[in-house]
Short mmCIF file of C-alpha atoms and ligand atoms in Angstrom, two decimals:
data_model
loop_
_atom_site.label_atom_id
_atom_site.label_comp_id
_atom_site.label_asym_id
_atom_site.label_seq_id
_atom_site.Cartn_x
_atom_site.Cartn_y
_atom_site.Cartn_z
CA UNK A 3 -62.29 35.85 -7.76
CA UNK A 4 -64.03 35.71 -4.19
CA UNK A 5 -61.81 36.90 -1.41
CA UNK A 6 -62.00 33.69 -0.37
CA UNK A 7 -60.40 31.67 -2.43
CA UNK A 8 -57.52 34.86 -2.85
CA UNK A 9 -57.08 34.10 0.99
CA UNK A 10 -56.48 30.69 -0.09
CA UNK A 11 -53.92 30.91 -2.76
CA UNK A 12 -52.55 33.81 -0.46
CA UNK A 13 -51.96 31.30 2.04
CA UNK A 14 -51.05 28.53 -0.55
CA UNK A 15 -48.04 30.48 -1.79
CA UNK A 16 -46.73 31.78 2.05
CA UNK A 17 -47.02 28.36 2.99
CA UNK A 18 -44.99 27.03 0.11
CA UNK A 19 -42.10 30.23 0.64
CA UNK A 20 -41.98 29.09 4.32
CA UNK A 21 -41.56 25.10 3.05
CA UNK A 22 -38.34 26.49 0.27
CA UNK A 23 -36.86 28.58 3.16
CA UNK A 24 -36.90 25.82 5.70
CA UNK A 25 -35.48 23.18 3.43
CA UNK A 26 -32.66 25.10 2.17
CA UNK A 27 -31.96 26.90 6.09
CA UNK A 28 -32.69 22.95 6.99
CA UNK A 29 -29.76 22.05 4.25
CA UNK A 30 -27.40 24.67 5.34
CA UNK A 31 -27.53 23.75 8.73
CA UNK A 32 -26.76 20.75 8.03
CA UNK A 33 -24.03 21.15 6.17
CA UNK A 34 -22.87 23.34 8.56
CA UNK A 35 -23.58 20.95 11.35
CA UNK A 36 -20.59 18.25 11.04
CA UNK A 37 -18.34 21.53 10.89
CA UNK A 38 -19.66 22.38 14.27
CA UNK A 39 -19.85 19.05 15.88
CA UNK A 40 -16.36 18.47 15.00
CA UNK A 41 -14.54 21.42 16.44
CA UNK A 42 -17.42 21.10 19.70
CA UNK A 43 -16.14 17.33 19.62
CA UNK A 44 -12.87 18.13 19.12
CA UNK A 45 -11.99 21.26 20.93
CA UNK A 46 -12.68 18.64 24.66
CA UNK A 47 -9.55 17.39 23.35
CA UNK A 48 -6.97 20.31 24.67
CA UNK A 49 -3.78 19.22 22.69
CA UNK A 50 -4.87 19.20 19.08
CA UNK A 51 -5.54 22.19 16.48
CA UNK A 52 -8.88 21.04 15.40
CA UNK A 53 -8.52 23.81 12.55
CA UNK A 54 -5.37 21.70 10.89
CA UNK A 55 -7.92 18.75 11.42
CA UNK A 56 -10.68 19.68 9.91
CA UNK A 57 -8.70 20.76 6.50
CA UNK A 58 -7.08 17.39 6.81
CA UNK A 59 -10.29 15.75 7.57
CA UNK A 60 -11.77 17.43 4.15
CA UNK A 61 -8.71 16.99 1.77
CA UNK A 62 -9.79 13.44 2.47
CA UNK A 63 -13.02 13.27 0.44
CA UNK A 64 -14.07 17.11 -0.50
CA UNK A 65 -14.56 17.29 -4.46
CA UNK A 66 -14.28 13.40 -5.12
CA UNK A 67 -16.32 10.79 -6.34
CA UNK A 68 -17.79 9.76 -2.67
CA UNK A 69 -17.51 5.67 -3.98
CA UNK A 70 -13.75 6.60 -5.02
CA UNK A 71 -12.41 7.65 -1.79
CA UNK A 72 -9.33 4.98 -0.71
CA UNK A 73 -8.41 4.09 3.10
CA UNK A 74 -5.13 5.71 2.50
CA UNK A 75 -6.64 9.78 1.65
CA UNK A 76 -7.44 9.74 5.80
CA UNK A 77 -3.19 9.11 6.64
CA UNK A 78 -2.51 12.70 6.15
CA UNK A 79 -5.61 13.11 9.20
CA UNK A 80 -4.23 10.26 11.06
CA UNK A 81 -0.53 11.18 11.20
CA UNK A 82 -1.54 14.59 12.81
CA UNK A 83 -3.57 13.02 15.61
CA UNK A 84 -1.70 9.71 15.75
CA UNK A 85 -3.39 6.96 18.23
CA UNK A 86 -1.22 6.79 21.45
CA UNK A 87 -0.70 2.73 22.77
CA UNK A 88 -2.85 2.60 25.67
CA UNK A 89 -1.82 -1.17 26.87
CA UNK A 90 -3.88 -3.14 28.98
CA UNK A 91 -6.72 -0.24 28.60
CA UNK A 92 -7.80 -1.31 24.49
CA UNK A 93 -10.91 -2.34 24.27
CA UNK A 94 -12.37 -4.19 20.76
CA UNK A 95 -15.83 -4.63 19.85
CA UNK A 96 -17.79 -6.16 16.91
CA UNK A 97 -21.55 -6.09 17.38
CA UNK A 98 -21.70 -4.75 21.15
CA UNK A 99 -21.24 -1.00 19.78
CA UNK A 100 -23.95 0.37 22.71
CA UNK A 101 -23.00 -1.86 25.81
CA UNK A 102 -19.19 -0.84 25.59
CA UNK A 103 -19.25 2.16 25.00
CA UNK A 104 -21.73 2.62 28.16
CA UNK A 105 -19.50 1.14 29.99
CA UNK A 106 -16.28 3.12 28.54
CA UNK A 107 -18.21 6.94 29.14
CA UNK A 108 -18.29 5.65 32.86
CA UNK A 109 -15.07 3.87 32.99
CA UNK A 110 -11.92 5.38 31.16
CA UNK A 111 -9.99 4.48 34.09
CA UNK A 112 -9.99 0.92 32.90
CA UNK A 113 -10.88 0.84 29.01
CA UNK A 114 -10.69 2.84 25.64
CA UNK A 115 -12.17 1.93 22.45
CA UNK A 116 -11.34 3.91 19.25
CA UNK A 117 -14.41 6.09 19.79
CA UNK A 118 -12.88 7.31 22.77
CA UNK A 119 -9.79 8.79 21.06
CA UNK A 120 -9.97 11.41 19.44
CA UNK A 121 -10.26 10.81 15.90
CA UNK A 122 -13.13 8.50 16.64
CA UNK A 123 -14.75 10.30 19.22
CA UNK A 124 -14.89 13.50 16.67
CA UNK A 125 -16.25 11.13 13.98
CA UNK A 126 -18.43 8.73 15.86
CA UNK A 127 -21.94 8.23 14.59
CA UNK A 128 -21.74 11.01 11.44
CA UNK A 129 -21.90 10.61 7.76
CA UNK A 130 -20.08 12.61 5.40
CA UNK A 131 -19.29 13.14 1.86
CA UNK A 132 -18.23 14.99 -1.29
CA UNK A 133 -18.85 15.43 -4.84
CA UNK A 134 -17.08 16.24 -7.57
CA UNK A 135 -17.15 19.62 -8.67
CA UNK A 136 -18.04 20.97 -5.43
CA UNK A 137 -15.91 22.32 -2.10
CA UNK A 138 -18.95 21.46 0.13
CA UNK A 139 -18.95 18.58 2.85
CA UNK A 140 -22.59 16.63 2.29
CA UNK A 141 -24.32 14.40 5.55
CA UNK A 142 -27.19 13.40 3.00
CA UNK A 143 -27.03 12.06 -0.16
CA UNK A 144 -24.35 9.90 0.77
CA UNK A 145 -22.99 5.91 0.04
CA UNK A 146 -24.80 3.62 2.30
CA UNK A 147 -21.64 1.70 4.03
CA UNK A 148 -22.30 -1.56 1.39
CA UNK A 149 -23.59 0.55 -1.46
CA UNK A 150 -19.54 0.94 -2.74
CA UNK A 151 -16.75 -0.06 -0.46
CA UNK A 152 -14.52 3.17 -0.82
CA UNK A 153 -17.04 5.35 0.87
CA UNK A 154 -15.71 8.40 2.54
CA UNK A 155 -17.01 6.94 6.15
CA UNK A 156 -16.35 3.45 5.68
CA UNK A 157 -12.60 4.20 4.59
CA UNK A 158 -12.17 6.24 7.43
CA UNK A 159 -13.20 3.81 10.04
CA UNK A 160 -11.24 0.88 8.17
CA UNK A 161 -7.78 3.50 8.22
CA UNK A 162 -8.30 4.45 12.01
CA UNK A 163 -9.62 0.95 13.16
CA UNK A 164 -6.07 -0.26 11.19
CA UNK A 165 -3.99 2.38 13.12
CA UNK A 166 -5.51 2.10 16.32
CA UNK A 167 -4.80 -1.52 16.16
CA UNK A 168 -1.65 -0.81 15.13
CA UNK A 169 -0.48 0.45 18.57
CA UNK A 170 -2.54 -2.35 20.80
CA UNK A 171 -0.40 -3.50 23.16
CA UNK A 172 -0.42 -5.72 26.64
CA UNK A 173 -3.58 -7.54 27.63
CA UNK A 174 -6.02 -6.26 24.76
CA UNK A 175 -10.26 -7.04 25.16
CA UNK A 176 -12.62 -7.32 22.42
CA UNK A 177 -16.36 -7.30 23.84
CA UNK A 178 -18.56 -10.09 21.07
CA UNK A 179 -21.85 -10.44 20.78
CA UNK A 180 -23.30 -13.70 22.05
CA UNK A 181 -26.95 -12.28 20.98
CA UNK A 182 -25.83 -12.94 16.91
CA UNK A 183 -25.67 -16.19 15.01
CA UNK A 184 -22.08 -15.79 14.50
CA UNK A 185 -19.48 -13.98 17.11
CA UNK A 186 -16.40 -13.64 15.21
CA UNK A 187 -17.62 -13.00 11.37
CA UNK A 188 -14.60 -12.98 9.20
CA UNK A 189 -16.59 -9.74 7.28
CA UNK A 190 -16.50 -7.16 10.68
CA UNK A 191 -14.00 -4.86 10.63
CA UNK A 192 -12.38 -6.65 14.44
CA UNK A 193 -12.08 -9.89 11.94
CA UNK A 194 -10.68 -8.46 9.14
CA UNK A 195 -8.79 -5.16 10.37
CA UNK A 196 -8.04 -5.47 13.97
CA UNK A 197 -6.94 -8.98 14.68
CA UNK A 198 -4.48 -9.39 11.84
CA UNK A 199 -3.04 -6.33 13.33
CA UNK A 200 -2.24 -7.66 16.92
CA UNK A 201 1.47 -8.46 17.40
CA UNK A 202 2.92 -11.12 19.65
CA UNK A 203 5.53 -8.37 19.92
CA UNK A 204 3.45 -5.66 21.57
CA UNK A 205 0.14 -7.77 22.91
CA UNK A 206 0.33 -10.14 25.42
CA UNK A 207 -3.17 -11.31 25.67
CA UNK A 208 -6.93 -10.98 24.20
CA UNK A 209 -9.48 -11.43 26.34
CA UNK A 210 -12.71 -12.21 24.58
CA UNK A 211 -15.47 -11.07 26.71
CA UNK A 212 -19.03 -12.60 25.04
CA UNK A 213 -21.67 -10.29 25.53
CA UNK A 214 -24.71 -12.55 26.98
CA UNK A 215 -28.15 -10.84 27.12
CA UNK A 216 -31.33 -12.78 28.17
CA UNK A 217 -32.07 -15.25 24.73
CA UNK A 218 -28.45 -15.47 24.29
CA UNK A 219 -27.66 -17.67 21.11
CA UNK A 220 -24.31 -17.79 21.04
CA UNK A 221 -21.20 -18.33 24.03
CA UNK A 222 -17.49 -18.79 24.24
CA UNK A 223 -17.98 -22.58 22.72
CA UNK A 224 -18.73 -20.83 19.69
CA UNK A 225 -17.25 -23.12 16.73
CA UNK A 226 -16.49 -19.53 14.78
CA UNK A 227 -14.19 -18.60 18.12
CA UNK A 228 -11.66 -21.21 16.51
CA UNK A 229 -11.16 -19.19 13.37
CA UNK A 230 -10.32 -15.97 15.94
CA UNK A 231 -7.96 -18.14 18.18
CA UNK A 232 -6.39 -19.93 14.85
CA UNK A 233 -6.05 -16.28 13.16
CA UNK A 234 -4.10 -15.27 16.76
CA UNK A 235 -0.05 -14.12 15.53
CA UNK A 236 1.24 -17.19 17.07
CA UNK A 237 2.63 -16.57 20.70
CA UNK A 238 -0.74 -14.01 21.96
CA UNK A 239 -2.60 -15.95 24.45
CA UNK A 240 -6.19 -16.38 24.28
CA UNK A 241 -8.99 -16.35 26.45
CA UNK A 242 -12.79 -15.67 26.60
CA UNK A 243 -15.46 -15.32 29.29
CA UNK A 244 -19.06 -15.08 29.00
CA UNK A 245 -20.06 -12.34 31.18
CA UNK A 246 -24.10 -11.39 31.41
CA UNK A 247 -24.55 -7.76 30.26
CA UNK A 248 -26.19 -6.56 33.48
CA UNK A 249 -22.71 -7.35 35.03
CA UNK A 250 -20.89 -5.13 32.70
CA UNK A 251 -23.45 -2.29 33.15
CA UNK A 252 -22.56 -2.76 36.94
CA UNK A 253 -19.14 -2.36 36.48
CA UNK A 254 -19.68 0.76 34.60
CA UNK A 255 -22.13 1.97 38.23
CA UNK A 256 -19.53 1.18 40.12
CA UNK A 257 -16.14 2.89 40.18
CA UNK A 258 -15.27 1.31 43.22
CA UNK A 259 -14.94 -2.25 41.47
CA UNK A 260 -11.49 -2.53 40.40
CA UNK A 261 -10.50 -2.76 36.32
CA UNK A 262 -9.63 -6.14 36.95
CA UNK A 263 -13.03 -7.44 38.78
CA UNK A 264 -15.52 -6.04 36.13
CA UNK A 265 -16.15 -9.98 35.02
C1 LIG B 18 -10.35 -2.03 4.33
O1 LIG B 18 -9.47 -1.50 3.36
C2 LIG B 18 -8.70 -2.46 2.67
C3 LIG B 18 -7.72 -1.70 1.79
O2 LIG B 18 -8.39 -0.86 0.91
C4 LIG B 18 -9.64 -3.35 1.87
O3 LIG B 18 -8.89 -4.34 1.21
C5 LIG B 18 -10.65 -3.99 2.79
O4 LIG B 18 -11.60 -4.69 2.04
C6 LIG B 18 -11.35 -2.94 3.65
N1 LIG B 18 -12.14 -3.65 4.64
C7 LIG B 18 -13.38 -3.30 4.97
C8 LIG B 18 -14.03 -4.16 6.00
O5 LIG B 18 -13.95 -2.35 4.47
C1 LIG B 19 -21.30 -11.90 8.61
O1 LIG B 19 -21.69 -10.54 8.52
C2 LIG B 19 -22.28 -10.23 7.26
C3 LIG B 19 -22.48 -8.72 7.23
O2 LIG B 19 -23.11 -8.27 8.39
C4 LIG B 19 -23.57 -11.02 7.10
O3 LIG B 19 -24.18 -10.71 5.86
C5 LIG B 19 -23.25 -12.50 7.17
O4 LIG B 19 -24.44 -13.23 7.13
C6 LIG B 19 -22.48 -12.83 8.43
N1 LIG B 19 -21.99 -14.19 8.33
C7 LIG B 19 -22.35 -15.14 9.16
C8 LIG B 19 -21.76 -16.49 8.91
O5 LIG B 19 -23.13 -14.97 10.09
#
């Protein structure tokens, strides 16, 4: 063999070492990354043990089937960081997941959403999962959110979305999406989870603000805007406004405009 082509398979073989170390460093980072963006995530929040959370958080779903995971294995996680009733501050959203939550990062003085808690804040934009047989916590691999319905992420967002609901109270606002053919789609989690939720006992109002962007298809006049007012617990008064997104993203500029003059 010339020493040329032993340079090559030399180099062949290093190459493909270097590729099976980085994938399974790549792998245990990864793995190890949700660990360490939850306690970073977590440990903003002064008045929690985010060690008891996290073992909550993985009783949930470690060592299960990741399509057989129920809404209820997240109570144990939810009881120990319950959501506190923020009235007149809870914001709603279905579709408009980016615009309110830059306005929210700017403007906590007026308005939380679930992502903002907590719980959601620690869990917002991750994917996790188990499998049977195995103590480890997975972010690939996992259930797409339609592939089975009891995914570990979906179930967690349907239990928290349920309990944060649960304590809505005063005038409540749900930011829609006038961009989409339909608004209010009975499938979204706000249709579904949240609104059932909202008492005439605790929540005064909902104030629909319609997210309009430049081709705006969709506006308050909505016909599917009658299924949200008709699905209302009888006694919660309704209103919606369409309000252009630059104004919201002003509002969020602006702390000098009052909560109640965003739109
Ligand atoms: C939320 O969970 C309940 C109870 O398991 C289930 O009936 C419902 O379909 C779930 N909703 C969504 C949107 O996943
Ligand atoms: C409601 O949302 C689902 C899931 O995103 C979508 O498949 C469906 O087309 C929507 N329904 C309407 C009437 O727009």
């Amino acid at each position: 063999m010339g020493l040329c082509k032993k340079l090559l398979i030399g180099g062949g073989i290093t190459a493909l070492i270097i590729l099976i170390l980085g994938l399974s460093l790549g792998l245990t980072v990864g793995r190890r990354n949700i660990r360490s963006t939850f306690f970073s995530r977590c440990e903003k929040f002064k008045e929690h043990d985010c060690k008891k959370l996290w073992d909550l958080f993985e009783k949930a779903y470690v060592n299960k089937d990741p399509c057989k995971v129920p809404v209820e294995a997240y109570n144990p996680l939810i009881a120990a960081a319950p959501f506190k009733p923020q009235c007149n501050k809870m914001m709603f959203w279905s579709k408009t997941k980016d615009v309110v939550h830059g306005l929210t990062a700017k403007r906590k003085d007026c308005f939380v959403t679930l992502e903002d808690t907590l719980l959601g804040s620690v869990l917002d934009d991750l994917t996790w999962c188990g499998k049977e047989g195995s103590k480890d916590t997975f972010t690939a691999g996992c259930p797409e959110w339609s592939e089975c319905v009891n995914n570990p992420v979906r179930s967690f967002w349907n239990r928290s979305s349920a309990a944060f609901a649960d304590v809505a109270c005063g005038d409540v606002t749900a930011m829609l999406s006038g961009s989409i053919d339909t608004p209010f789609n009975s499938t979204s989690n706000f249709a579904s989870i949240e609104v059932p939720r909202f008492k005439a006992s605790r929540v005064k109002k909902l104030n629909v603000v319609m997210v309009i962007q430049k081709n705006a298809i969709s506006n308050c006049n909505h016909p599917s805007l009658k299924n949200l007012r008709q699905s209302l617990d009888t006694g919660i008064t309704y209103s919606c406004k369409d309000v252009s997104e630059s104004r919201i993203q002003e509002c969020g500029a602006k702390p000098e405009i009052a909560c109640g003059a965003c739109w």
